[in-house]
Structure formats: C-alpha cells, structure tokens
CSV table of C-alpha atoms in Angstrom, one decimal:
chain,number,residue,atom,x,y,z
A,28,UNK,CA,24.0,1.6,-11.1
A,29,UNK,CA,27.5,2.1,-12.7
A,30,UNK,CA,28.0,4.4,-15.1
A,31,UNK,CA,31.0,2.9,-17.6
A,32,UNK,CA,30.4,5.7,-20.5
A,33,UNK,CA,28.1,7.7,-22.1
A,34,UNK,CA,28.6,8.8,-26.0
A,35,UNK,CA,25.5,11.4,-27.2
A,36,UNK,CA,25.6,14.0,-29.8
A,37,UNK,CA,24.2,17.4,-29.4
A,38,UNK,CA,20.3,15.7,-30.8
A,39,UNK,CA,20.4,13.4,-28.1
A,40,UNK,CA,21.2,10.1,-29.6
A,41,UNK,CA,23.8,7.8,-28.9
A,42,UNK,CA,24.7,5.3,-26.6
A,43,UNK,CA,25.6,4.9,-22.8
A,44,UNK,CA,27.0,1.8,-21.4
A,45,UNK,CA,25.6,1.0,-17.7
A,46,UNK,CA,26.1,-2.0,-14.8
A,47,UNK,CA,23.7,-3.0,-12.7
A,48,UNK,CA,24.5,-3.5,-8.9
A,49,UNK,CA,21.4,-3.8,-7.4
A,50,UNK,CA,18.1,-5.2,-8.1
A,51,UNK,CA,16.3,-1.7,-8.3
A,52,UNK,CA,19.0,-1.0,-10.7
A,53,UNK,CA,17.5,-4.0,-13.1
A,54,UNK,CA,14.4,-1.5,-12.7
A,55,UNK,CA,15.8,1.6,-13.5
A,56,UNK,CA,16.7,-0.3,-17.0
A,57,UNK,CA,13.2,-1.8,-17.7
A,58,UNK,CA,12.3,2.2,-17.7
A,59,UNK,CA,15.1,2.9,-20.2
A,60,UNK,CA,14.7,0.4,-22.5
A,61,UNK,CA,12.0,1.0,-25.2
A,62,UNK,CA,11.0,-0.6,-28.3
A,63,UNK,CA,13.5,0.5,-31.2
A,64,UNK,CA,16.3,1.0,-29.1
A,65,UNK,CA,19.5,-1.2,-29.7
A,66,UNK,CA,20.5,-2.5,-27.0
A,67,UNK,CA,23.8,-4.9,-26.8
A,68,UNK,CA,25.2,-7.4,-23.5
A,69,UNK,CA,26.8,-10.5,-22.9
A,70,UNK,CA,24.5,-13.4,-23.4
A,71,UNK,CA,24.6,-17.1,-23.9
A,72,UNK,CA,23.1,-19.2,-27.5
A,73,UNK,CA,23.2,-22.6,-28.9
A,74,UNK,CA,24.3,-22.8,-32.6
A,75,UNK,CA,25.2,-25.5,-34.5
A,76,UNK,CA,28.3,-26.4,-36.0
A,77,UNK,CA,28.7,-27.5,-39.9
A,78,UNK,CA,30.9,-30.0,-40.3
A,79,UNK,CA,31.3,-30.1,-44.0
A,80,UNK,CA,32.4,-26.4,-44.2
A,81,UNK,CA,33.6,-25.8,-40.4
A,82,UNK,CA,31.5,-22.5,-39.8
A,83,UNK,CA,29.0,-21.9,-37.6
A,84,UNK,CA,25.3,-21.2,-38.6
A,85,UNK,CA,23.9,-19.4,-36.1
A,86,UNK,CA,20.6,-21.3,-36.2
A,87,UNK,CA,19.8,-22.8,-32.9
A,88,UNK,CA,18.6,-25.9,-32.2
A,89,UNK,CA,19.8,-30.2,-31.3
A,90,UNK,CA,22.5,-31.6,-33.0
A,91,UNK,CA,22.3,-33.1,-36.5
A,92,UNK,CA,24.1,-35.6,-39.1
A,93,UNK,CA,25.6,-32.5,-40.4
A,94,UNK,CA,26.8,-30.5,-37.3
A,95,UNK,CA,27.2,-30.5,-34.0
A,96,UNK,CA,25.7,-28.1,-31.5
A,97,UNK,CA,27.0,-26.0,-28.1
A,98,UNK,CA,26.3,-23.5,-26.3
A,99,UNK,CA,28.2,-20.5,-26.1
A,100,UNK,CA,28.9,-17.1,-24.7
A,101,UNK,CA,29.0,-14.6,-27.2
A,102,UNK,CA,28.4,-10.7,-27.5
A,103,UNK,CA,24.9,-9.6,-29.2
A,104,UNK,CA,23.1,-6.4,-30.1
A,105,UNK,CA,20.0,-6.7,-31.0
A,106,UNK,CA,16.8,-4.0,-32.1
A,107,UNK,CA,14.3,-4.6,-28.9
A,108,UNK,CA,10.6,-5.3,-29.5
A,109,UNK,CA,9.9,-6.4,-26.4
A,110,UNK,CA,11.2,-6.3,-22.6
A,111,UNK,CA,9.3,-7.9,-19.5
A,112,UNK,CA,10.7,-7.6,-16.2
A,113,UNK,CA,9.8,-9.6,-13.1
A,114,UNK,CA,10.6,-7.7,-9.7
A,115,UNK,CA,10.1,-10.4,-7.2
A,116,UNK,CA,12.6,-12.4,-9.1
A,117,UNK,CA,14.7,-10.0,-10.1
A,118,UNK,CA,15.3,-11.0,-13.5
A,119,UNK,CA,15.0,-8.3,-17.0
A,120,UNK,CA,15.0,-10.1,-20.6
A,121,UNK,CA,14.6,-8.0,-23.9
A,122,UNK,CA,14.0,-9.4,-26.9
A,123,UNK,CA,14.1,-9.0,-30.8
A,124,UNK,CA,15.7,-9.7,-33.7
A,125,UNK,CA,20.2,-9.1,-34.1
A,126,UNK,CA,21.0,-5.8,-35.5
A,127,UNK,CA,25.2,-6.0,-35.9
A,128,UNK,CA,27.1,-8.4,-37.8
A,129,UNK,CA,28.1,-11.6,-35.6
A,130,UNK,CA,30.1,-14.6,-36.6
A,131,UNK,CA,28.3,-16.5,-34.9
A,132,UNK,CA,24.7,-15.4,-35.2
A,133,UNK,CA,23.0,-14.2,-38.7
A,134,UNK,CA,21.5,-10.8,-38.9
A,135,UNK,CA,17.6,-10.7,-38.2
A,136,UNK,CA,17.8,-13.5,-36.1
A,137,UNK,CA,16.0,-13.7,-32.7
A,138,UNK,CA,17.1,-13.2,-29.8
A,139,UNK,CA,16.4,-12.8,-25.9
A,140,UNK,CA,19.2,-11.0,-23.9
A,141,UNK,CA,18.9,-11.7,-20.1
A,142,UNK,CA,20.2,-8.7,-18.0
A,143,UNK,CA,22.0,-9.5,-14.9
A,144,UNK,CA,23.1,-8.0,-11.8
A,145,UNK,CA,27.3,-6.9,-12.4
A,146,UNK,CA,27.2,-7.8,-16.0
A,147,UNK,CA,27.2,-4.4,-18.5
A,148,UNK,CA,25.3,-3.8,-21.0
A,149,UNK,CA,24.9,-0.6,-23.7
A,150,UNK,CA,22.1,0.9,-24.7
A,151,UNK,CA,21.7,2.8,-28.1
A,152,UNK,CA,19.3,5.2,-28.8
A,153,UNK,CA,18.6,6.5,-32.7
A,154,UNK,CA,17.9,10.2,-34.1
A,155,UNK,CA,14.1,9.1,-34.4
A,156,UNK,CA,13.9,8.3,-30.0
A,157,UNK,CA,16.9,10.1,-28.8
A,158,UNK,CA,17.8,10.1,-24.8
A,159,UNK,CA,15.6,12.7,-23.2
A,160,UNK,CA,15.6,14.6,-20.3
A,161,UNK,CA,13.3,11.8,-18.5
A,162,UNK,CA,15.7,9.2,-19.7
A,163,UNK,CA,19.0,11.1,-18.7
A,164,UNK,CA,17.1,12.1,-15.4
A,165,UNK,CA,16.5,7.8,-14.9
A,166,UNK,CA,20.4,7.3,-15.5
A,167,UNK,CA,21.3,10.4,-13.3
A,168,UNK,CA,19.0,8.7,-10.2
A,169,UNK,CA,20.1,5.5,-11.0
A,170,UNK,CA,23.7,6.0,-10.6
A,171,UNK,CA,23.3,8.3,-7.4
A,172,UNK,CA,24.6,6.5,-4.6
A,173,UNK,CA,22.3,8.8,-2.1
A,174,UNK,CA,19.3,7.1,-4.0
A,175,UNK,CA,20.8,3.6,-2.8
A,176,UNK,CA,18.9,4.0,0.9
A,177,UNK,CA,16.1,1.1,2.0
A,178,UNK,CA,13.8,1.0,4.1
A,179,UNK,CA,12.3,-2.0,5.9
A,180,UNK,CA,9.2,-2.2,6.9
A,181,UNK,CA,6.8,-5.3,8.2
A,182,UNK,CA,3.1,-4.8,7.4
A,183,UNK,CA,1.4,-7.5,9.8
A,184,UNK,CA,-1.5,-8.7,11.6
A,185,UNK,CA,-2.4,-11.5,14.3
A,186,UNK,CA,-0.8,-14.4,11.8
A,187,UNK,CA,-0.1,-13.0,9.0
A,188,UNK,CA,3.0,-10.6,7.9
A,189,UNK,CA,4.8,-9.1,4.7
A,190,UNK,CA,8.1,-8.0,5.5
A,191,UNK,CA,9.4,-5.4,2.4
A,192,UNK,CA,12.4,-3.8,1.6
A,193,UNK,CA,11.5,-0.2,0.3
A,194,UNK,CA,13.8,1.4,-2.1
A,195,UNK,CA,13.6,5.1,-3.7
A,196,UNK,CA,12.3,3.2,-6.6
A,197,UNK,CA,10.5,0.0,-5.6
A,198,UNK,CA,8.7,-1.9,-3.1
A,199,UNK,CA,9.7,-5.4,-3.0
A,200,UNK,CA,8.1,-8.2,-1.0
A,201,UNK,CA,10.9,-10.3,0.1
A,202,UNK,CA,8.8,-13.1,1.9
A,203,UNK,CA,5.3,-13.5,3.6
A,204,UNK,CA,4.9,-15.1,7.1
A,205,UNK,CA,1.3,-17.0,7.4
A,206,UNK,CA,0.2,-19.1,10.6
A,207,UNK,CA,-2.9,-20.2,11.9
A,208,UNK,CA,-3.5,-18.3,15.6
A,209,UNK,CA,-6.7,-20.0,17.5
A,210,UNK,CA,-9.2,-18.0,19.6
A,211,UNK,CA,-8.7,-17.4,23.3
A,212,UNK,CA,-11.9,-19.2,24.1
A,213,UNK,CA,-11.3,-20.7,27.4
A,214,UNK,CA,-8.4,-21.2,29.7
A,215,UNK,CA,-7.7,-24.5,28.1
A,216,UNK,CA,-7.0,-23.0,24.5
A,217,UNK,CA,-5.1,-19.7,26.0
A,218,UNK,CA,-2.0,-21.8,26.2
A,219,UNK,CA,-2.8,-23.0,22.7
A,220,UNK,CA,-3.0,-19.8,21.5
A,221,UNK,CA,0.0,-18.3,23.0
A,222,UNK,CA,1.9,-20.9,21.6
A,223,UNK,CA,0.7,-20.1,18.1
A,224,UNK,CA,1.2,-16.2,19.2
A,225,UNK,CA,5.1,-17.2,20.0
A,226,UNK,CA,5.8,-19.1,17.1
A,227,UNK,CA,4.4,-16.9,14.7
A,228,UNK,CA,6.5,-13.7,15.9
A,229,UNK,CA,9.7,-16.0,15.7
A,230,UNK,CA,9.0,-17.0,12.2
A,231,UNK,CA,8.4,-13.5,11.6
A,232,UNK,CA,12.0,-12.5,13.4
A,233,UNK,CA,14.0,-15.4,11.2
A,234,UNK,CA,12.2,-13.7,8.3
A,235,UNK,CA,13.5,-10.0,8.9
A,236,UNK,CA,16.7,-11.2,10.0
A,237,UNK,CA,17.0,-13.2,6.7
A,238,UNK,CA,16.2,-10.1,4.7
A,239,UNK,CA,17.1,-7.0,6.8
A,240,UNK,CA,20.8,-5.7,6.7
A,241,UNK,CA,20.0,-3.4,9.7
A,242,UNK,CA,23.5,-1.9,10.1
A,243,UNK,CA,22.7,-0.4,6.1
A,244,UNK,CA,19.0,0.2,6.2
A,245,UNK,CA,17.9,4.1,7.0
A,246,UNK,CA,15.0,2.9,9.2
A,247,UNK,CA,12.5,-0.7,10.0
A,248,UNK,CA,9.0,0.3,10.1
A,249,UNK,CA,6.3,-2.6,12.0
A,250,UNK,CA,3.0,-1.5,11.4
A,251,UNK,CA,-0.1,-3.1,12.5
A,252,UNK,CA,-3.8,-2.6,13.6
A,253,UNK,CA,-3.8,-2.9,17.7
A,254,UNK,CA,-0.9,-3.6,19.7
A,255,UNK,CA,0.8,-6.3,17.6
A,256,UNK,CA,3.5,-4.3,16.3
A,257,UNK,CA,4.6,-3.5,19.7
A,258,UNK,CA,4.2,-7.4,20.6
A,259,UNK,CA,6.8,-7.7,17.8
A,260,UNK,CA,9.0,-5.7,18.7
A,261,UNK,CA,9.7,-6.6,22.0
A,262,UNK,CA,9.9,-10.3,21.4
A,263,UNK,CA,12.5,-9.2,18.6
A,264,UNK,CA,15.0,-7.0,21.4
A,265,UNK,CA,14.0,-10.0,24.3
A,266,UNK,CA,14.7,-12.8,21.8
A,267,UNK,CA,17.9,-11.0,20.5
A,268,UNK,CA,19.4,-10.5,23.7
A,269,UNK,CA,18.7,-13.9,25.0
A,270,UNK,CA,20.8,-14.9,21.4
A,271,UNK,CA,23.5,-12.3,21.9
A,272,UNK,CA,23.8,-13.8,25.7
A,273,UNK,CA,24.0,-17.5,24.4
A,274,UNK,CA,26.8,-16.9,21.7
A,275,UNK,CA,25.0,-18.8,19.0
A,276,UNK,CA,25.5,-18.5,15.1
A,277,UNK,CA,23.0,-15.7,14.6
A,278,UNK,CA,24.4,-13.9,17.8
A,279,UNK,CA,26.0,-11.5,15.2
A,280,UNK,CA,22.9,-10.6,13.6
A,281,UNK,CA,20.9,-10.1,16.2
A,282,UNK,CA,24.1,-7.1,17.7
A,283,UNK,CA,23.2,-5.4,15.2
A,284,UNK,CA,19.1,-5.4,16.0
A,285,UNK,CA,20.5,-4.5,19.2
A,286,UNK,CA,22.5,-1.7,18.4
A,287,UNK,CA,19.8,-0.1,15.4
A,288,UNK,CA,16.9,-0.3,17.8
A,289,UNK,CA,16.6,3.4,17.2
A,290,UNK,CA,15.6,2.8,14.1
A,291,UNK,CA,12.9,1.1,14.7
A,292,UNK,CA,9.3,3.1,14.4
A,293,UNK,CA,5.9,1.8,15.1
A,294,UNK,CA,3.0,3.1,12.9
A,295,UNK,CA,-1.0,1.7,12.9
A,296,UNK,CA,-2.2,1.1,10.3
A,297,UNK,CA,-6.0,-0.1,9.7
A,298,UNK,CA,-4.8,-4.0,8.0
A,299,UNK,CA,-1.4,-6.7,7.8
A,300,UNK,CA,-2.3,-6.7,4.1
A,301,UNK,CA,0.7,-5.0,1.7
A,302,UNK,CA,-1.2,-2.4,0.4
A,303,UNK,CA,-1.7,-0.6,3.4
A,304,UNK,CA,1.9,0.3,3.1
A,305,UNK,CA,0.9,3.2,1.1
A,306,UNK,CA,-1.3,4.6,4.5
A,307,UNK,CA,2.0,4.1,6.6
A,308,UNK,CA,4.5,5.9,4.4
A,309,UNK,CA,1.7,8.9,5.2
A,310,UNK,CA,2.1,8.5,8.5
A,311,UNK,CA,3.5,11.5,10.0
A,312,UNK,CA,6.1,10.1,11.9
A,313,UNK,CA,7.2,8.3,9.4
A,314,UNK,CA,6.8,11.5,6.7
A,315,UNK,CA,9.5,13.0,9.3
A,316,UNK,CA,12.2,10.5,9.5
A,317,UNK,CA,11.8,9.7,6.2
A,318,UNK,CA,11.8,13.7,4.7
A,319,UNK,CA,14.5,13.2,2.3
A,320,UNK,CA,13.8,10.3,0.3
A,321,UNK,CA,12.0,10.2,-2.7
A,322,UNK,CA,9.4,7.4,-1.9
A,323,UNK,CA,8.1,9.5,1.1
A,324,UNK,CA,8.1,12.7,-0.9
A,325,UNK,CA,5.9,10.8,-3.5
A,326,UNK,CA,3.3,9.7,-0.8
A,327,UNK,CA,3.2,13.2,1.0
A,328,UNK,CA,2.5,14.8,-2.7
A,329,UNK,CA,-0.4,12.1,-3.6
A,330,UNK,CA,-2.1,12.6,0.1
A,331,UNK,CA,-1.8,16.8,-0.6
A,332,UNK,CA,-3.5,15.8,-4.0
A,333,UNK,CA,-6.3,13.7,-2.5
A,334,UNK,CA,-6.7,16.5,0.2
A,335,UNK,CA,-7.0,19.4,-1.5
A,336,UNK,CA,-8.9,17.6,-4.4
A,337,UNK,CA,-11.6,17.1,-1.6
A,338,UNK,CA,-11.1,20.1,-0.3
A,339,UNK,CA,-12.0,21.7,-4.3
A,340,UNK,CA,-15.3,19.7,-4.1
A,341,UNK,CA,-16.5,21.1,-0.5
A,342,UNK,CA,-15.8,24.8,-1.4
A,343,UNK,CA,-16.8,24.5,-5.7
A,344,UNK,CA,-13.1,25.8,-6.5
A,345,UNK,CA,-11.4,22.6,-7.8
A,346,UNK,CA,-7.4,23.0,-7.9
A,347,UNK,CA,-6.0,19.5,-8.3
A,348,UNK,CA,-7.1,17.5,-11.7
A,349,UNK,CA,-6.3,14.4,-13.0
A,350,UNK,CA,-6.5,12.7,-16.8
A,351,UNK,CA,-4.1,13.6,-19.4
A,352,UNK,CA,-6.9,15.8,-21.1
A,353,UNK,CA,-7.3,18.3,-17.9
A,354,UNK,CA,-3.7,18.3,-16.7
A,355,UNK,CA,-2.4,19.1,-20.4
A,356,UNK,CA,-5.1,21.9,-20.9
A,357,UNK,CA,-3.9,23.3,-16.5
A,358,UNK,CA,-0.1,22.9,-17.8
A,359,UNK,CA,-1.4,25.0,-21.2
A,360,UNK,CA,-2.7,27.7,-18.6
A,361,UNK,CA,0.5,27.5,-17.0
A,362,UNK,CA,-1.9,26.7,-13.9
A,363,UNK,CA,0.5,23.7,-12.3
A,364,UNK,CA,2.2,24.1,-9.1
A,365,UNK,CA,2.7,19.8,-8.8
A,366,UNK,CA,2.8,17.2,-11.7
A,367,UNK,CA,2.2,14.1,-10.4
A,368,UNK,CA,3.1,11.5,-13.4
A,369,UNK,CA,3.4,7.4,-13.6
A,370,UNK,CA,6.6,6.4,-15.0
A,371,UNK,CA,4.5,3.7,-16.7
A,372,UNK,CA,3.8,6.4,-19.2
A,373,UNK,CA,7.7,6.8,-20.5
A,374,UNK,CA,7.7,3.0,-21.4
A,375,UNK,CA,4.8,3.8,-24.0
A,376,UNK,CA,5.8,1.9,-27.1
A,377,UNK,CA,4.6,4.9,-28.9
A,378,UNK,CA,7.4,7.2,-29.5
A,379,UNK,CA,5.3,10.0,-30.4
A,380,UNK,CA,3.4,9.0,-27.0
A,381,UNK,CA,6.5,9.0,-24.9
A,382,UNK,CA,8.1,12.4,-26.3
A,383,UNK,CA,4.6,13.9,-25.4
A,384,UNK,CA,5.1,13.0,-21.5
A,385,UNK,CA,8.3,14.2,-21.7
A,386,UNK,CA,7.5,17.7,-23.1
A,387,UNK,CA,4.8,17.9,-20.4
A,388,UNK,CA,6.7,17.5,-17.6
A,389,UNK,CA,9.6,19.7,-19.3
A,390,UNK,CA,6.9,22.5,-19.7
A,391,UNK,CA,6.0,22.5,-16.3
A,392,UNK,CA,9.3,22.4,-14.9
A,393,UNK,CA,10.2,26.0,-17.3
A,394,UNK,CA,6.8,27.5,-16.3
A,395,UNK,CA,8.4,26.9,-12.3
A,396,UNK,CA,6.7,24.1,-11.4
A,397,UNK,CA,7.3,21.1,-9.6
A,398,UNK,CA,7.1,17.8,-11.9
A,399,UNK,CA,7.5,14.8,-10.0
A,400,UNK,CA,8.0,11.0,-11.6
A,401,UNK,CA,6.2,8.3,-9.8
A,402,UNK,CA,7.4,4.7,-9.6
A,403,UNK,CA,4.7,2.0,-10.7
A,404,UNK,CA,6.6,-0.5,-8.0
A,405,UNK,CA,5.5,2.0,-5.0
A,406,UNK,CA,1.8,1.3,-3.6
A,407,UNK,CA,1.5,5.5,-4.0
A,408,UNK,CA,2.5,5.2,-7.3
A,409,UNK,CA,-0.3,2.1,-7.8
A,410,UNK,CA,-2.8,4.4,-6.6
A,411,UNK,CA,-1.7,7.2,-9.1
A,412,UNK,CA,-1.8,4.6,-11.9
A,413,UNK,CA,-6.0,4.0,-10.8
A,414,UNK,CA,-6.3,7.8,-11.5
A,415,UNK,CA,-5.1,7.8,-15.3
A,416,UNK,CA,-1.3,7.6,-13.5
A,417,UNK,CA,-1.5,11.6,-14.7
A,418,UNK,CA,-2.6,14.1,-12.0
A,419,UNK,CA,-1.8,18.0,-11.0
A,420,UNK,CA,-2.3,20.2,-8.1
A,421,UNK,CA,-2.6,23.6,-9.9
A,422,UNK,CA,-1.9,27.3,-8.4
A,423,UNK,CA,-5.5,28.4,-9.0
A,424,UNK,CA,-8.5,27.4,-10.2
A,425,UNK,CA,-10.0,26.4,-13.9
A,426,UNK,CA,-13.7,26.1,-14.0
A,427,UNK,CA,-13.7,25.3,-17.8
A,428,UNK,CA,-12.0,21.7,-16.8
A,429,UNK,CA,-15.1,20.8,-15.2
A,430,UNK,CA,-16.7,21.1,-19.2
A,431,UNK,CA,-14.0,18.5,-20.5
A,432,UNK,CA,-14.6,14.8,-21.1
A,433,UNK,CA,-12.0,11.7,-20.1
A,434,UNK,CA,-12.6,9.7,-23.5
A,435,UNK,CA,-9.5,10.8,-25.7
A,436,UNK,CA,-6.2,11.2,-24.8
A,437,UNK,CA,-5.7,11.4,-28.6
A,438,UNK,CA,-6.7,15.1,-28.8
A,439,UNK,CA,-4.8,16.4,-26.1
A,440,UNK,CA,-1.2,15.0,-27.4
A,441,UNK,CA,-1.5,17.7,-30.4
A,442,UNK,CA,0.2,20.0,-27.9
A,443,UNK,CA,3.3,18.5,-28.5
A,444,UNK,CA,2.5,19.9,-31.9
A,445,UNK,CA,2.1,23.3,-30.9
C-alpha cells in the first residue's frame, strides 16, 4: 500500500489518501472502511444528458426523447453503508449514497465505488468514528514493505492439490488441481496408474509455476499425508532440468525453481484439503523459517492457547479464556499476558462496538501485554473466529471466570464506560 497523505487533527478525525498495489492491500482497505465513513475514488456512471437545457442530470439509466445517455469517468465521495469484498477475485466495492456536490451527480444519490489495484482513493473519517489506534496500526502494516513477503505453499494429496500464496494478511487459493488416480490392483492397471500419477504432478507443476514468483517468495511449502510431497518435489527439480536442458519457453521459469530449491520445505500433514494449512504453519520446521512473519507468529500464539488451555483443564487452574465476557473481566484483572482478537470485530458496524475492541486491546497493551490482531483470511484466524474470534492467555489464574455465562456480550462492553 502507498501512502499519498494523511491529514488528522489531534481527535483523530480526518482523512488519509491511500493506493493499493497489491491484492492483500484491497484487504487491508475492507478493514478500514466502515459504515459512516466518507470515502472518495475515481469511478465510472451513466447519466443522461438533457437536451432542452444542456445539463446533465445525474440520474442513470437508457437514453430517452429528451436526452441522451454515456458513461463517464468522474470523481465521487460518497457516505458508505455498505462494503463487500471478494478475495479470490480480488475485487472491493462500497456503496451508499453521494455526500459532496458533483456536477454531474445529485446529492443523496446512489452509488457503488469499485476499488482497484493502483488507482487512489481517500478515506475520511468524522469526530463521531475518528481513526484509531487499530485503524492507524492497519495503515502502518499496510504500507510496510517488510509485511509485503509470501509464502507458497501446496496442500495436496494422491489427486488432488491447492496451491496458495500466503501473505502476512491472507491466504489466497490461487487454483486447485483435481484428477482421477486408479488403484494399483494388478500389474495391468499399474501402468494405468502411473500414468495418472505423472500427469497429475505436471498439472500440479504448470500450476505453481503459473502462480509462484520463486525468485520473490520467502519460502514454498508441499505438504502432504505419506510420501507424496516428496514425489512432488522431485518430479518438479527432474522435470525442471530436463526443461532448462531443452531451451524451451518456460526454461526461464523453471532456473529459477532450480536456483530457490532451498526454499523448498516438506511438512506432513494428516489431509490435501486447504484447511489443514493451519496444522502446517504449526509445524516446527516451518515455525523456524518462518519466525519473523506475522502469519506464523499468529499460528504459534493460537497452538500456545489451545495448549495451555488443555493443560488448565488437566491440572483445575485455567489460564487462557476465551468469549468477550471472560477476556474483558481477565483484561479488568489486568490478568492478560496474550490477546488473541479477530479483526472481524473492527469492521463491526456498530461504532460504539468497534471503539470497545479497540480500548480492549489498548488496555492490554498499557497494562504490558501482548495484543495481537488476527486476520479472518488466515485458517488460524478461522479457527479463532469458531471460539467467539476473542481469546486470552492470562499471567495467572481466575477461578471466578469459571462462574460467568457466554449469553451477553452486551454487559461486558459497559467497560468502555468505565
């Protein structure tokens, strides 16, 4: 993400102008935009020309016997009631009615702006739902060019494979490879078999080298039940070097697999489906390549929570909770060593909702804890979403959380109040 300018006064509010350059970076915007915000960008609308007095009303629609109609690109701001992003395709739209003065485009009107990859856009925030420190944290990520690393990683089984490119932010599934492999039943089908074998790693290799740049990518992970990861992987550096020896278009490509085999790291895992991603990004070996980046760092945190969580319900002294209720009444105690929190709950179209999450994980970061944000596109923070999506590991036990119910978040968002 580009940062083009940021204008806030000392409350908070204010506007910052932003360009996305990558598809996470389309992500990092669905978690900044919220409901109430103005948001302005370059965008595209059909209006309709009067003829009689040669203006323009801004009402779209087909051509009349008293206008004609085109479509053309204009600026818009407009008061956003409602965003929906789509990460496989990449694309964000917002939506709601204008909120300046266009001379094209009357006020109140509605309006859908589709953010795009390289085009700007501003968003404003007012005195009421100012940038906070979760917000300005977002933008400060976002525009990190350390945060930029990727990861790819093939999740497979005998005939059937997802390769993924892991960001610090999302997982995306760039394609998955699916092909019938028969039974070694007798010596007549092995050849059959094999066959189906060959052709099923090869459209797995055109896959990865249609989605992996492996000169940029920190590491390629192939994980798999049994030995068909390693199966992969060698028919990837045989194949390869047969290519690099015959000169042919993809010979380039395949240098570079070549020359980044040391990236390459072999995990089992227990299926080829996607979401046992989340058990190989726990993977020691993978933990230790991957130390500094904040998607490993979030699946080390939620296997400590599950472990010592267990560990609490063997020995009778519980120290990790989750629910909103439990973890607001630990951070009350000052009791929180981790806060492990779903960014899910920052697009709450509640303010009052949103500034509550906030002050949480503000509290717990002045009371010397750790507090850390969990992307919804990561399989660990999936998981965390299944447990309320709020979650603590505390410094010492509370036995009065045990007394507390899970049926209203309502109560415990008076803190905010306090």
């Amino acid at each position: 993400m580009k940062l083009i300018s940021k204008q806030l006064d000392k409350e908070g509010a204010g506007s910052i102008r932003l360009q996305p350059e990558e598809p996470a970076d389309l992500w990092h915007a669905y978690n900044l935009i919220h409901t109430g915000d103005i948001l302005k960008a370059s965008t595209f609308r059909r209006i309709t020309k009067d003829k009689d007095k040669d203006s323009t009303s801004g009402v779209t629609g087909t051509t009349s016997s008293s206008g004609s109609s085109q479509r053309i690109q204009l600026t818009l701001a407009i008061n956003v009631q409602k965003t929906d992003f789509d990460p496989s395709a990449g694309a964000l739209h917002a939506s709601g009615p204008v909120a300046e003065e266009s001379p094209h485009v009357r006020l109140g009107a509605y309006h859908t702006l589709d953010l795009a990859l390289h085009r700007a856009f501003t968003l404003s925030k007012l005195p009421n739902a100012p940038w906070d420190s979760v917000a300005l944290q977002t933008v400060t990520s976002a525009c990190d060019p350390a945060s930029r690393a990727e990861v790819g990683a093939v999740v497979l089984q005998p005939g059937f494979a997802n390769i993924c490119l892991v960001t610090e932010h999302m997982t995306l599934l760039r394609q998955r490879v699916e092909i019938s492999i028969p039974r070694k039943r007798a010596a007549d089908s092995a050849a059959g078999h094999d066959k189906a074998v060959t052709r099923f790693y090869a459209a797995v290799a055109v896959a990865m080298n249609r989605h992996f740049d492996y000169g940029n990518l920190k590491a390629v992970i192939i994980a798999s039940p049994g030995f068909t990861g390693e199966q992969l992987l060698q028919y990837l550096l045989d194949s390869a070097a047969k290519d690099v020896d015959s000169g042919s278009a993809t010979a380039g490509t395949n240098k570079m697999l070549i020359k980044s085999k040391n990236k390459f790291l072999l995990v089992h895992c227990a299926s080829g489906h996607i979401h046992a991603l989340n058990e190989v990004l726990r993977a020691p070996e993978v933990l230790a390549r991957l130390a500094d980046t904040k998607f490993a760092r979030e699946s080390a945190t939620l296997e400590k929570f599950f472990s010592v969580l267990n560990e609490g319900e063997e020995m009778g002294g519980v120290k990790a909770w989750y629910g909103p209720k439990q973890v607001a009444a630990a951070v009350d105690r000052g009791a929180v060593k981790t806060l492990l929190i779903s960014d899910r709950l920052f697009r709450s179209d509640d303010v009052k909702k949103r500034k509550y999450y906030v002050a949480l994980v503000e509290q717990v970061r002045s009371q010397g804890g750790e507090a850390l944000v969990f992307s919804s596109l990561h399989e660990s923070g999936k998981q965390l979403d299944q447990f309320t999506g709020i979650a603590a590991i505390l410094n010492f036990a509370i036995p009065e959380l045990d007394d507390m119910s899970d049926d209203d978040e309502r109560d415990v968002m008076q803190i905010e109040e306090h």
